[in-house]
C-alpha cells in the first residue's frame, strides 16, 4: 500500500491531541444521552455536593460507568487491533476476527455462570483474560510467524466458532433458566446498565495491558524492516510476541468480561488511522486506541438513539460499519495479490 | 408399538374421561355420539371413575396446580423446574416425582390420560400429543384474579376434583379479603423490576396484585405494554415510593438476575423502599398470588410507617 506518502503531512503530536479531545467530547455526549430526561448539570452539582438524589445516582452509577467503559473498552480494542496487526504484519488481525474476543467471552462465561465470580473480586476479568490467552496461544500455534492472510483468517474462524460453541454449551449447562438466552450479550456485547464496580475491577488489568502494548512501539517499528533486521537492531522477537499476546489478552480479556465481545473496532480504528501516521505501526498504537474509543462511544450513543427495543447490541452497530470494511479490505488484498 | 399399547387405554379413556380437551377425538375414535353420551352418563353417575389416573404436566404452572389438586400418585411426572424449592411452590411434592423437560415424547412414556401443557407449549408437541390420542389441557397465564379463579376451576374439572378447586378458590378469596387496604390515604407509588430489566404495565396480573395490595403501579404512566424492558435510569427517575424486585431465588447466576443487583438500586435505597418478592409467588397465576398480595401490603404498611418517622 502506498499510504506512507499520504501520511507524511500529519504531525503525530497534534493528531494525538485532536483524537484525545474528540474522544473526551464524545464521552461527554455519551453522558448526556440516555433514556430518561436528566438535568446533567443539576445531577452533577448534586453528585459533587454528596447529595444522593435520583438524578445524581443515575449520573454516577449508570451513565458514568457506561461512558467510561465505552472509552476504555474502545481504547483496548483499537490498541489491541493495531498491536496484533503490527505483530502479524497483517491488516486483518483484529481481536474479534482472530478469536481472542471470543475466547475471552468463553472464559468470562465459565467463571460467571459457574458461580466462581463470587469467589473473589477479580475472578470475572481474570476469567476473560485466561480465555483470551488460550485463544491467542491456539491461534499462534496454528498460524506461527509469517503465515499468510488466508491461514490467519481460517485459524481465526476456527478459534472463534469453537469458542462460540463452548460458550453456548456453558450457558446451556447453567441451571438458571435465563442463562441460555444470554448468548447474545456475550457474542455481540453491550454497555447497557453496566456499573462502576465493574469498571474499577476491569481497569487495573486493562491499564497493565495498555502499558505492555504501548511499550512495544519501537519493536513494532523495527519489525517493519523484517524480522532479521529487527533482531539485529537488538529486539528480542520472542519477548515481543509474549509481550503483545499478554498485553492484548489483558486489555481485551478484561474488557470482554464486562461488556461481552464487540467486534470490528480493532479492525476499523487502525484501518482508518494508519494513513495518518505514515504506516508506522508503533505510532499507530496510541492513535488507534483513541480511534477505537471514539468509534465505540459513537456506536453506543447510536444504539441508544435508534428507537429499537430492546436496545441493539453494540456488536450489531459495529458490524454494520465494520463488515463492509472487512469485505473491501479482503477484496483489495485479493486484487493486489 | 406405543400406539398399539395405547389402544385399550384409549377405549377406557372414552368412558372415563369426561373432560374438555381431547374429548371430541376420543368420541370419534370410540364410535361417535353413543360413546360420548355413555361417557357423559358414566361421568355424572360416578364422578370417582371420571378422574384421570396418569397425569403428566409439561409446564411449571400446571405442575403446581396439578400437585395441589390431584390425589397422591395421580401425577406421574412434572417439569424439572418444579423441583427447586427456591423457585417453585410445590417442590416437596414435585421432588418425589420423575422430572421431565417439557417434551411431548416424555409425556407419552407414561401413557397419560391427561397431559397439562403451558401457554407457550410448542404447537408441534401439542399436535403430536393429540395425534396419539392423549387428552391435552392447556394451562394459561391468567391476567386477572378472575382468570386465576377460572383457571383453578378448569384444571380442577379436568382432574375430576371440582370440590378441591372450589376449596382452593375459597381459601384464596379468604386470604385476599383479610388484606386490609386503607383507601382513605393516597396509594403509595410502586414500580416492579423483573430480571433483565422488565417491568409490568397495566392489564396484567401483577398490576392487579399491586392494586389489591394498595399500591399504584407507576408503569401505567410509561405508555408501555403489559410486559416490557425498561432502562434502569427510567426506573430510577420515576419517583416511586416502592421498588419491587422480582427475584428468582434459583441461586444460579445469570445476567438477567444480576440486573437487579445493580449498585444504582442500592444507592436509591434511601429514597425509596426496596422490596424483594420471590418470583414463585407471582410467576404463575396460582393461589400463591394471595401471599404476594399479603407481602406487598405488609411492605407498603412498613414503608408508610418509615416515612411517618422520618
Coordinates of C-alpha atoms in Angstrom, one line a residue:
Chain A
X1 CA 0.0 0.0 0.0
X2 CA 1.2 3.5 -0.8
X3 CA -0.3 5.2 2.3
X4 CA 3.2 6.0 3.6
X5 CA 3.5 9.0 1.3
X6 CA 0.0 10.4 2.1
X7 CA 0.6 10.3 5.8
X8 CA 3.7 12.4 5.8
X9 CA 1.6 15.6 6.1
X10 CA 0.1 14.9 9.5
X11 CA 2.1 15.5 12.6
X12 CA 1.9 13.0 15.4
X13 CA 1.6 15.2 18.5
X14 CA -1.3 17.3 17.2
X15 CA -3.0 14.2 15.8
X16 CA -2.9 12.5 19.2
X17 CA -4.2 15.7 20.9
X18 CA -7.0 16.1 18.4
X19 CA -8.1 12.5 18.8
X20 CA -7.9 12.7 22.6
X21 CA -10.0 15.9 22.6
X22 CA -12.6 14.2 20.2
X23 CA -12.7 11.1 22.5
X24 CA -13.4 13.3 25.5
X25 CA -16.1 15.2 23.7
X26 CA -17.9 12.1 22.6
X27 CA -17.6 10.7 26.1
X28 CA -19.3 13.9 27.4
X29 CA -22.1 13.5 24.8
X30 CA -22.4 9.9 26.0
X31 CA -23.1 11.2 29.5
X32 CA -25.8 13.4 28.2
X33 CA -27.6 10.8 26.1
X34 CA -29.9 8.4 27.8
X35 CA -33.4 7.1 28.0
X36 CA -34.6 9.4 30.8
X37 CA -34.6 13.1 30.8
X38 CA -31.8 14.0 33.1
X39 CA -30.7 17.5 34.1
X40 CA -27.0 16.7 33.8
X41 CA -25.6 20.0 35.4
X42 CA -28.0 19.7 38.3
X43 CA -27.2 16.0 38.7
X44 CA -23.5 16.9 38.6
X45 CA -24.0 19.5 41.3
X46 CA -25.8 17.0 43.5
X47 CA -23.1 14.4 42.9
X48 CA -20.3 16.8 43.9
X49 CA -22.3 18.0 46.9
X50 CA -22.7 14.4 48.0
X51 CA -26.5 14.5 47.7
X52 CA -27.7 11.1 46.6
X53 CA -30.7 12.4 44.6
X54 CA -32.1 10.1 42.0
X55 CA -30.5 12.3 39.3
X56 CA -27.1 12.1 40.9
X57 CA -27.4 8.3 41.3
X58 CA -28.4 7.9 37.6
X59 CA -25.4 10.1 36.5
X60 CA -22.9 8.4 38.8
X61 CA -24.0 4.8 38.8
X62 CA -25.5 4.3 35.3
X63 CA -24.3 7.0 32.8
X64 CA -20.7 7.5 34.1
X65 CA -19.7 3.8 34.0
X66 CA -21.3 3.5 30.6
X67 CA -19.3 6.3 29.1
X68 CA -16.1 5.4 30.9
X69 CA -16.4 1.8 29.8
X70 CA -17.2 2.8 26.3
X71 CA -14.0 4.8 26.2
X72 CA -11.7 2.3 27.9
X73 CA -13.1 -0.8 26.1
X74 CA -12.9 1.0 22.8
X75 CA -9.3 2.1 23.6
X76 CA -8.4 -1.5 24.4
X77 CA -9.9 -2.9 21.2
X78 CA -8.4 -0.3 19.0
X79 CA -5.0 -0.6 20.6
X80 CA -5.0 -4.4 20.6
X81 CA -6.1 -4.4 17.0
X82 CA -3.2 -2.1 16.0
X83 CA -0.7 -4.1 18.0
X84 CA -1.8 -7.5 16.6
X85 CA -1.7 -6.1 13.1
X86 CA 1.8 -4.9 13.7
X87 CA 2.9 -8.2 15.1
X88 CA 1.4 -10.4 12.5
X89 CA 2.0 -7.8 9.8
X90 CA -1.5 -8.3 8.6
X91 CA -4.2 -5.6 8.5
X92 CA -7.0 -8.2 9.2
X93 CA -5.7 -9.1 12.6
X94 CA -8.5 -7.9 14.9
X95 CA -9.2 -9.4 18.3
X96 CA -12.7 -10.2 17.2
X97 CA -11.8 -11.7 13.8
X98 CA -9.0 -13.9 15.1
X99 CA -11.0 -15.2 18.1
X100 CA -9.3 -13.5 21.1
X101 CA -12.5 -11.8 22.0
X102 CA -14.5 -15.0 21.6
X103 CA -12.0 -16.8 23.8
X104 CA -12.3 -14.0 26.4
X105 CA -16.1 -14.3 26.3
X106 CA -15.9 -18.0 26.9
X107 CA -13.6 -17.5 29.9
X108 CA -15.9 -14.9 31.4
X109 CA -19.0 -17.0 30.8
X110 CA -17.4 -20.1 32.5
X111 CA -16.4 -18.0 35.6
X112 CA -19.7 -16.2 35.8
X113 CA -22.2 -19.0 35.4
X114 CA -20.3 -21.5 37.4
X115 CA -20.6 -19.1 40.4
X116 CA -16.8 -18.6 40.6
X117 CA -17.3 -14.9 40.0
X118 CA -18.5 -14.5 43.6
X119 CA -15.3 -16.3 45.0
X120 CA -13.1 -13.2 44.7
X121 CA -13.5 -9.8 43.1
X122 CA -11.1 -10.1 40.2
X123 CA -12.4 -13.6 39.1
X124 CA -14.5 -12.2 36.2
X125 CA -11.9 -10.1 34.4
X126 CA -9.2 -12.8 35.1
X127 CA -11.5 -15.4 33.5
X128 CA -11.8 -13.2 30.4
X129 CA -8.0 -12.8 30.3
X130 CA -7.4 -16.5 30.7
X131 CA -9.8 -17.2 27.8
X132 CA -8.1 -14.6 25.7
X133 CA -4.7 -16.1 26.4
X134 CA -5.8 -19.6 25.5
X135 CA -7.4 -18.3 22.2
X136 CA -4.2 -16.3 21.4
X137 CA -1.9 -19.3 22.0
X138 CA -4.2 -21.6 20.0
X139 CA -4.1 -19.1 17.2
X140 CA -0.3 -18.7 17.4
X141 CA 0.2 -22.4 17.3
X142 CA -1.9 -22.6 14.1
X143 CA -0.5 -19.5 12.4
X144 CA 3.1 -19.3 13.6
X145 CA 5.2 -16.5 12.2
X146 CA 4.8 -15.1 8.8
X147 CA 1.7 -17.1 7.9
X148 CA -0.4 -15.9 5.0
X149 CA -3.7 -13.9 5.4
X150 CA -5.7 -17.0 4.5
X151 CA -4.2 -19.1 7.3
X152 CA -4.8 -16.3 9.8
X153 CA -8.4 -15.8 8.9
X154 CA -9.1 -19.6 8.8
X155 CA -7.4 -20.1 12.1
X156 CA -9.5 -17.2 13.5
X157 CA -12.7 -18.6 12.2
X158 CA -11.8 -22.0 13.8
X159 CA -11.0 -20.5 17.2
X160 CA -14.0 -18.2 17.0
X161 CA -16.6 -20.8 16.2
X162 CA -15.1 -23.2 18.7
X163 CA -15.2 -20.6 21.5
X164 CA -18.7 -19.6 20.4
X165 CA -19.9 -23.3 20.6
X166 CA -18.3 -23.8 24.0
X167 CA -19.9 -20.5 25.2
X168 CA -23.4 -21.8 24.1
X169 CA -22.7 -25.1 25.8
X170 CA -21.6 -23.4 29.1
X171 CA -24.8 -21.3 29.1
X172 CA -27.0 -24.3 28.4
X173 CA -25.4 -26.2 31.3
X174 CA -26.4 -23.4 33.7
X175 CA -29.4 -24.3 35.9
X176 CA -30.6 -20.7 35.6
X177 CA -33.4 -20.6 33.0
X178 CA -32.3 -17.2 31.8
X179 CA -28.7 -18.2 31.1
X180 CA -29.3 -19.8 27.7
X181 CA -30.8 -16.6 26.4
X182 CA -27.9 -14.5 27.3
X183 CA -25.6 -15.7 24.5
X184 CA -26.4 -12.5 22.5
X185 CA -24.8 -10.4 25.2
X186 CA -21.6 -12.4 25.2
X187 CA -21.2 -12.7 21.4
X188 CA -22.4 -9.2 20.5
X189 CA -21.6 -7.1 23.5
X190 CA -23.4 -4.3 25.2
X191 CA -22.8 -1.4 27.6
X192 CA -26.4 -1.2 28.9
X193 CA -26.6 -0.9 32.7
X194 CA -23.0 -1.7 33.4
X195 CA -21.8 -0.5 36.8
X196 CA -19.0 1.4 38.5
X197 CA -17.7 -1.6 40.4
X198 CA -17.3 -3.4 37.1
X199 CA -15.3 -0.5 35.7
X200 CA -13.0 -0.5 38.8
X201 CA -12.5 -4.2 38.5
X202 CA -11.6 -4.2 34.9
X203 CA -9.4 -1.1 35.0
X204 CA -6.2 -2.4 36.7
X205 CA -5.8 -5.3 34.2
X206 CA -6.8 -3.1 31.3
X207 CA -4.1 -0.5 32.2
X208 CA -1.5 -3.2 32.6
X209 CA -2.4 -4.5 29.1
X210 CA -2.2 -1.0 27.7
X211 CA 1.2 -0.5 29.2
X212 CA 2.6 -3.7 27.7
X213 CA 1.1 -2.9 24.3
X214 CA 2.2 0.7 24.1
X215 CA 5.7 -0.2 25.3
X216 CA 6.1 -2.4 22.2
X217 CA 6.0 0.5 19.8
X218 CA 9.8 0.7 19.0
X219 CA 10.0 -3.0 18.4
X220 CA 6.9 -2.9 16.1
X221 CA 8.5 -0.2 14.1
X222 CA 11.7 -2.2 13.8
X223 CA 9.7 -5.2 12.8
X224 CA 8.5 -3.5 9.6
X225 CA 12.1 -3.8 8.4
X226 CA 11.9 -7.6 8.6
X227 CA 12.4 -10.0 11.5
X228 CA 16.2 -10.4 10.9
X229 CA 16.8 -6.7 10.8
X230 CA 14.7 -6.1 13.9
X231 CA 16.7 -8.9 15.7
X232 CA 20.0 -7.3 14.5
X233 CA 18.8 -4.0 16.0
X234 CA 18.6 -5.7 19.4
X235 CA 14.9 -6.5 19.6
X236 CA 14.1 -9.9 21.1
X237 CA 11.2 -11.2 18.9
X238 CA 10.2 -14.0 21.2
X239 CA 9.9 -11.5 24.0
X240 CA 8.0 -9.0 21.8
X241 CA 5.5 -11.8 20.9
X242 CA 4.9 -12.7 24.5
X243 CA 4.6 -9.1 25.5
X244 CA 2.0 -8.4 22.8
X245 CA -0.1 -11.5 23.4
X246 CA -0.1 -10.8 27.1
X247 CA -1.0 -7.2 26.6
X248 CA -3.8 -7.9 24.2
X249 CA -5.1 -10.7 26.4
X250 CA -5.1 -8.4 29.5
X251 CA -6.8 -5.4 27.7
X252 CA -9.3 -7.4 25.6
X253 CA -10.0 -10.1 28.2
X254 CA -10.8 -7.6 31.0
X255 CA -13.0 -5.6 28.6
X256 CA -14.9 -8.5 27.2
X257 CA -15.6 -9.8 30.8
X258 CA -17.6 -6.6 31.4
X259 CA -19.2 -5.8 28.1
X260 CA -19.2 -9.1 26.0
X261 CA -17.3 -9.4 22.7
X262 CA -17.6 -6.4 20.5
X263 CA -16.3 -7.0 17.0
X264 CA -14.7 -4.9 14.3
X265 CA -13.5 -1.9 16.5
X266 CA -9.9 -3.3 16.4
X267 CA -10.2 -3.6 12.6
X268 CA -11.8 -0.3 11.7
X269 CA -9.8 2.0 14.0
X270 CA -6.3 1.0 12.8
X271 CA -7.5 0.9 9.2
X272 CA -8.9 4.5 9.3
X273 CA -5.9 5.9 11.1
X274 CA -3.0 4.1 9.5
X275 CA -2.5 6.5 6.6
X276 CA -2.3 9.4 9.1
X277 CA 0.7 8.0 10.9
X278 CA 2.7 7.2 7.8
X279 CA 2.3 3.4 8.2
X280 CA 4.4 3.3 11.4
X281 CA 2.9 0.6 13.5
X282 CA 4.5 1.9 16.6
X283 CA 2.8 5.3 16.2
X284 CA -0.4 3.7 15.2
X285 CA -0.9 2.1 18.7
X286 CA -1.9 5.1 20.7
X287 CA -3.7 6.8 17.8
X288 CA -5.7 3.6 17.1
X289 CA -6.6 3.2 20.8
X290 CA -8.1 6.7 20.8
X291 CA -9.9 6.0 17.5
X292 CA -11.3 2.8 19.0
X293 CA -12.6 4.7 22.0
X294 CA -14.3 7.3 19.6
X295 CA -15.9 4.6 17.4
X296 CA -17.2 2.6 20.4
X297 CA -18.6 5.7 22.1
X298 CA -20.4 6.8 18.9
X299 CA -21.7 3.3 18.4
X300 CA -23.0 3.2 22.0
X301 CA -24.7 6.6 21.5
X302 CA -26.3 5.4 18.3
X303 CA -27.8 2.2 19.9
X304 CA -29.4 4.5 22.5
X305 CA -30.8 6.9 19.9
X306 CA -32.1 4.3 17.4
X307 CA -35.7 3.6 18.5
X308 CA -35.4 -0.2 18.6
X309 CA -36.5 -2.1 21.8
X310 CA -34.8 -3.9 23.4
X311 CA -31.7 -1.9 22.7
X312 CA -29.5 -3.1 19.8
X313 CA -26.4 -5.0 20.9
X314 CA -23.2 -3.0 20.3
X315 CA -21.7 -5.6 18.1
X316 CA -24.6 -5.1 15.7
X317 CA -23.8 -1.5 15.3
X318 CA -20.0 -2.0 14.9
X319 CA -20.6 -4.9 12.5
X320 CA -22.8 -2.7 10.3
X321 CA -19.8 -0.4 9.9
X322 CA -17.0 -3.0 10.1
X323 CA -18.2 -5.8 8.0
X324 CA -18.3 -3.9 4.7
X325 CA -14.9 -2.5 5.5
X326 CA -13.5 -6.0 6.2
X327 CA -15.1 -7.1 2.9
X328 CA -13.4 -4.3 1.0
X329 CA -10.1 -5.0 2.7
X330 CA -10.2 -8.6 1.6
X331 CA -11.2 -7.6 -1.8
X332 CA -8.4 -5.2 -2.2
X333 CA -5.8 -7.7 -0.9
X334 CA -7.1 -10.3 -3.3
X335 CA -6.6 -7.8 -6.2
X336 CA -3.2 -6.8 -5.0
X337 CA -2.1 -10.4 -4.7
Chain B
X1 CA -45.7 -50.1 19.4
X2 CA -46.6 -47.1 21.6
X3 CA -49.8 -46.8 19.7
X4 CA -50.8 -50.4 19.9
X5 CA -50.1 -50.4 23.6
X6 CA -52.3 -47.4 24.0
X7 CA -55.4 -48.7 22.3
X8 CA -57.1 -50.5 25.3
X9 CA -56.3 -47.5 27.4
X10 CA -57.8 -45.1 24.9
X11 CA -61.0 -47.2 24.9
X12 CA -61.1 -46.8 28.7
X13 CA -60.5 -43.2 28.3
X14 CA -63.5 -42.6 26.2
X15 CA -65.7 -44.0 29.0
X16 CA -63.9 -42.5 31.9
X17 CA -62.7 -39.2 30.7
X18 CA -65.5 -36.6 30.5
X19 CA -63.3 -33.5 30.4
X20 CA -62.9 -30.9 27.7
X21 CA -59.8 -31.3 25.5
X22 CA -59.4 -34.5 23.5
X23 CA -63.0 -35.5 24.1
X24 CA -64.1 -35.0 20.6
X25 CA -61.2 -37.0 19.2
X26 CA -61.9 -39.8 21.6
X27 CA -65.6 -39.9 20.9
X28 CA -64.9 -40.3 17.2
X29 CA -62.4 -43.0 17.7
X30 CA -64.6 -44.8 20.2
X31 CA -67.6 -44.9 17.9
X32 CA -69.3 -41.5 17.8
X33 CA -72.1 -39.9 19.7
X34 CA -73.2 -43.1 21.5
X35 CA -69.8 -43.4 23.3
X36 CA -69.8 -39.7 24.1
X37 CA -73.3 -39.9 25.7
X38 CA -72.3 -43.0 27.6
X39 CA -69.1 -41.3 28.8
X40 CA -71.2 -38.3 30.0
X41 CA -73.7 -40.6 31.8
X42 CA -70.9 -42.5 33.5
X43 CA -69.3 -39.3 34.5
X44 CA -72.4 -37.9 36.1
X45 CA -73.3 -41.2 37.8
X46 CA -69.9 -41.9 39.2
X47 CA -67.6 -39.0 39.4
X48 CA -64.9 -41.1 41.2
X49 CA -64.3 -43.0 38.0
X50 CA -64.0 -39.8 36.0
X51 CA -60.7 -38.9 37.4
X52 CA -57.7 -39.3 35.1
X53 CA -55.2 -41.6 36.7
X54 CA -52.0 -40.9 34.9
X55 CA -51.4 -37.1 34.6
X56 CA -48.3 -35.7 33.2
X57 CA -47.6 -31.9 33.4
X58 CA -45.2 -30.2 31.0
X59 CA -45.3 -26.8 32.5
X60 CA -44.2 -25.3 35.8
X61 CA -47.5 -23.5 36.5
X62 CA -49.5 -26.6 35.5
X63 CA -47.3 -28.7 37.7
X64 CA -48.2 -26.7 40.8
X65 CA -51.9 -26.7 40.2
X66 CA -51.9 -30.4 39.5
X67 CA -50.0 -31.2 42.6
X68 CA -52.3 -29.0 44.7
X69 CA -55.5 -30.6 43.2
X70 CA -54.9 -34.2 42.3
X71 CA -54.9 -37.2 44.5
X72 CA -51.4 -38.5 45.6
X73 CA -50.0 -40.8 42.9
X74 CA -52.1 -39.5 40.1
X75 CA -49.5 -37.0 38.8
X76 CA -46.8 -39.1 37.2
X77 CA -44.3 -36.5 36.1
X78 CA -43.7 -32.8 36.4
X79 CA -41.1 -30.4 35.0
X80 CA -37.6 -30.2 36.5
X81 CA -38.4 -26.5 37.2
X82 CA -40.9 -27.5 39.9
X83 CA -38.4 -29.5 41.9
X84 CA -36.3 -26.5 43.1
X85 CA -37.8 -25.2 46.4
X86 CA -36.2 -21.8 45.8
X87 CA -38.2 -21.1 42.6
X88 CA -41.2 -23.4 42.9
X89 CA -44.1 -23.6 45.5
X90 CA -44.7 -27.4 45.4
X91 CA -41.1 -28.6 45.3
X92 CA -41.5 -31.0 48.2
X93 CA -44.1 -33.0 46.3
X94 CA -42.5 -32.4 42.9
X95 CA -39.1 -33.7 44.1
X96 CA -40.6 -37.2 44.7
X97 CA -41.7 -37.5 41.1
X98 CA -39.7 -38.2 37.9
X99 CA -38.9 -34.9 36.2
X100 CA -39.4 -34.0 32.5
X101 CA -38.0 -31.3 30.2
X102 CA -41.4 -30.4 28.8
X103 CA -41.3 -32.6 25.7
X104 CA -44.3 -34.4 24.3
X105 CA -42.3 -37.6 24.0
X106 CA -41.5 -37.6 27.7
X107 CA -45.2 -37.4 28.5
X108 CA -46.1 -40.3 26.2
X109 CA -43.8 -42.6 28.0
X110 CA -46.3 -42.5 30.9
X111 CA -49.2 -43.5 28.7
X112 CA -51.1 -40.5 30.1
X113 CA -54.8 -40.0 30.3
X114 CA -54.3 -36.3 30.8
X115 CA -51.4 -34.0 29.7
X116 CA -51.2 -30.5 31.0
X117 CA -49.3 -28.0 28.9
X118 CA -48.4 -24.4 29.3
X119 CA -49.4 -21.3 27.3
X120 CA -46.3 -21.3 25.3
X121 CA -46.2 -25.0 24.5
X122 CA -44.6 -25.9 21.2
X123 CA -47.6 -26.4 18.8
X124 CA -45.9 -29.3 17.2
X125 CA -45.7 -31.1 20.7
X126 CA -49.4 -30.4 21.3
X127 CA -50.3 -31.7 17.9
X128 CA -48.2 -34.8 18.5
X129 CA -50.0 -35.5 21.8
X130 CA -53.4 -35.0 20.2
X131 CA -52.5 -37.2 17.3
X132 CA -51.7 -40.2 19.5
X133 CA -54.9 -39.6 21.5
X134 CA -53.6 -38.1 24.7
X135 CA -56.1 -35.5 26.1
X136 CA -54.4 -32.2 26.4
X137 CA -55.4 -29.3 28.6
X138 CA -53.7 -26.0 28.3
X139 CA -53.0 -24.1 31.4
X140 CA -52.8 -20.4 30.5
X141 CA -51.3 -17.3 32.1
X142 CA -54.2 -15.6 33.7
X143 CA -54.0 -11.8 33.7
X144 CA -56.7 -11.1 36.3
X145 CA -57.8 -12.6 39.7
X146 CA -61.0 -13.7 37.9
X147 CA -58.7 -15.5 35.4
X148 CA -56.9 -17.2 38.3
X149 CA -60.1 -18.4 39.8
X150 CA -61.3 -19.7 36.4
X151 CA -58.1 -21.4 35.7
X152 CA -58.1 -23.3 39.1
X153 CA -61.7 -24.3 38.4
X154 CA -60.9 -25.5 34.8
X155 CA -57.8 -27.5 35.9
X156 CA -59.8 -29.0 38.9
X157 CA -62.5 -30.0 36.5
X158 CA -60.1 -31.7 34.1
X159 CA -58.6 -33.6 37.1
X160 CA -62.1 -34.6 38.2
X161 CA -61.6 -32.7 41.5
X162 CA -64.1 -29.8 41.3
X163 CA -64.7 -29.6 45.0
X164 CA -60.9 -29.2 45.7
X165 CA -60.9 -26.5 43.1
X166 CA -63.7 -24.6 44.8
X167 CA -62.0 -25.0 48.2
X168 CA -58.7 -23.6 46.8
X169 CA -60.6 -20.6 45.4
X170 CA -62.4 -20.1 48.6
X171 CA -59.1 -20.1 50.5
X172 CA -57.6 -17.6 48.0
X173 CA -60.6 -15.3 48.4
X174 CA -60.5 -15.5 52.2
X175 CA -56.8 -14.6 52.3
X176 CA -57.3 -11.7 49.9
X177 CA -60.3 -10.5 52.0
X178 CA -58.1 -10.4 55.0
X179 CA -55.6 -7.9 53.4
X180 CA -56.8 -4.6 54.7
X181 CA -56.1 -1.6 52.4
X182 CA -56.6 1.8 53.8
X183 CA -58.3 3.6 50.9
X184 CA -58.6 6.9 52.8
X185 CA -54.9 7.6 52.2
X186 CA -53.3 8.1 48.8
X187 CA -51.8 5.0 47.4
X188 CA -48.0 4.6 47.5
X189 CA -46.4 4.6 44.1
X190 CA -44.7 1.4 43.1
X191 CA -42.8 0.1 40.2
X192 CA -41.8 -3.5 39.5
X193 CA -38.4 -4.6 38.2
X194 CA -38.1 -8.1 36.9
X195 CA -35.0 -9.9 35.7
X196 CA -33.5 -8.4 32.5
X197 CA -34.9 -5.1 33.5
X198 CA -38.5 -5.9 32.6
X199 CA -41.4 -4.0 34.3
X200 CA -45.0 -4.8 34.3
X201 CA -47.6 -2.4 33.0
X202 CA -51.4 -2.2 33.2
X203 CA -53.7 -5.1 32.2
X204 CA -51.6 -7.7 33.9
X205 CA -52.0 -10.0 36.9
X206 CA -49.0 -8.2 38.6
X207 CA -50.8 -4.9 38.1
X208 CA -53.8 -6.3 39.8
X209 CA -51.7 -7.8 42.6
X210 CA -50.2 -4.3 43.2
X211 CA -53.6 -2.6 43.1
X212 CA -55.0 -5.2 45.5
X213 CA -52.1 -4.6 47.9
X214 CA -53.0 -0.9 47.9
X215 CA -50.2 0.3 45.5
X216 CA -50.3 2.5 42.5
X217 CA -48.4 0.9 39.6
X218 CA -46.2 3.7 38.1
X219 CA -45.5 1.7 35.0
X220 CA -49.0 2.6 33.9
X221 CA -47.7 6.2 33.3
X222 CA -44.9 4.9 31.0
X223 CA -47.0 4.2 28.0
X224 CA -45.7 0.6 27.7
X225 CA -47.2 -2.8 27.0
X226 CA -48.0 -5.3 29.8
X227 CA -44.5 -6.6 29.9
X228 CA -41.7 -4.6 28.6
X229 CA -38.0 -3.9 29.2
X230 CA -37.3 -0.5 30.8
X231 CA -33.9 1.1 31.1
X232 CA -32.7 1.2 34.7
X233 CA -32.3 5.0 34.6
X234 CA -36.0 5.4 33.7
X235 CA -36.9 3.3 36.7
X236 CA -34.6 5.3 39.0
X237 CA -36.2 8.6 37.9
X238 CA -39.8 7.5 38.1
X239 CA -40.1 8.8 41.7
X240 CA -41.5 5.6 43.1
X241 CA -42.1 5.0 46.9
X242 CA -41.6 1.3 46.5
X243 CA -39.3 -0.5 44.1
X244 CA -40.4 -4.2 43.9
X245 CA -37.7 -6.6 42.8
X246 CA -38.9 -9.8 41.3
X247 CA -36.2 -12.2 42.5
X248 CA -35.8 -15.7 41.3
X249 CA -34.2 -17.4 44.2
X250 CA -32.8 -20.1 41.9
X251 CA -29.3 -19.5 43.2
X252 CA -27.5 -19.9 39.8
X253 CA -26.2 -16.7 38.4
X254 CA -27.4 -15.0 35.3
X255 CA -27.1 -11.5 33.8
X256 CA -30.9 -11.3 33.9
X257 CA -30.9 -11.6 37.7
X258 CA -27.7 -9.6 38.1
X259 CA -29.6 -6.6 36.6
X260 CA -31.5 -6.5 39.9
X261 CA -28.2 -6.2 41.8
X262 CA -27.1 -3.0 40.0
X263 CA -25.5 -0.7 42.6
X264 CA -27.8 2.1 41.4
X265 CA -30.6 0.3 43.1
X266 CA -28.8 0.1 46.4
X267 CA -27.9 3.8 46.1
X268 CA -31.6 4.6 45.8
X269 CA -32.5 2.7 48.9
X270 CA -32.5 5.9 50.9
X271 CA -35.1 7.4 48.6
X272 CA -37.4 4.5 48.1
X273 CA -38.3 1.3 49.9
X274 CA -36.8 -1.7 48.1
X275 CA -38.9 -4.9 48.4
X276 CA -37.8 -8.3 47.1
X277 CA -40.6 -10.6 46.2
X278 CA -39.8 -14.2 45.2
X279 CA -40.7 -15.0 41.6
X280 CA -42.5 -18.2 42.6
X281 CA -45.3 -16.1 44.2
X282 CA -46.4 -14.3 41.1
X283 CA -44.9 -16.0 38.0
X284 CA -47.9 -18.4 37.7
X285 CA -51.4 -17.2 38.4
X286 CA -52.0 -19.8 41.1
X287 CA -53.4 -19.5 44.6
X288 CA -50.0 -18.4 45.8
X289 CA -50.8 -14.9 44.5
X290 CA -52.6 -14.3 47.8
X291 CA -49.2 -14.4 49.5
X292 CA -47.8 -11.9 47.0
X293 CA -50.6 -9.5 47.9
X294 CA -50.1 -10.1 51.7
X295 CA -46.4 -9.5 51.5
X296 CA -46.7 -6.3 49.3
X297 CA -49.4 -4.9 51.6
X298 CA -47.2 -5.5 54.6
X299 CA -44.3 -3.8 52.8
X300 CA -46.5 -0.8 51.9
X301 CA -47.5 -0.5 55.5
X302 CA -43.9 -0.7 56.7
X303 CA -42.9 2.0 54.1
X304 CA -45.7 4.3 55.4
X305 CA -44.5 3.8 58.9
X306 CA -41.0 4.5 57.9
X307 CA -42.0 7.7 56.1
X308 CA -44.0 8.8 59.1
X309 CA -41.0 8.6 61.4
X310 CA -38.7 10.4 59.0

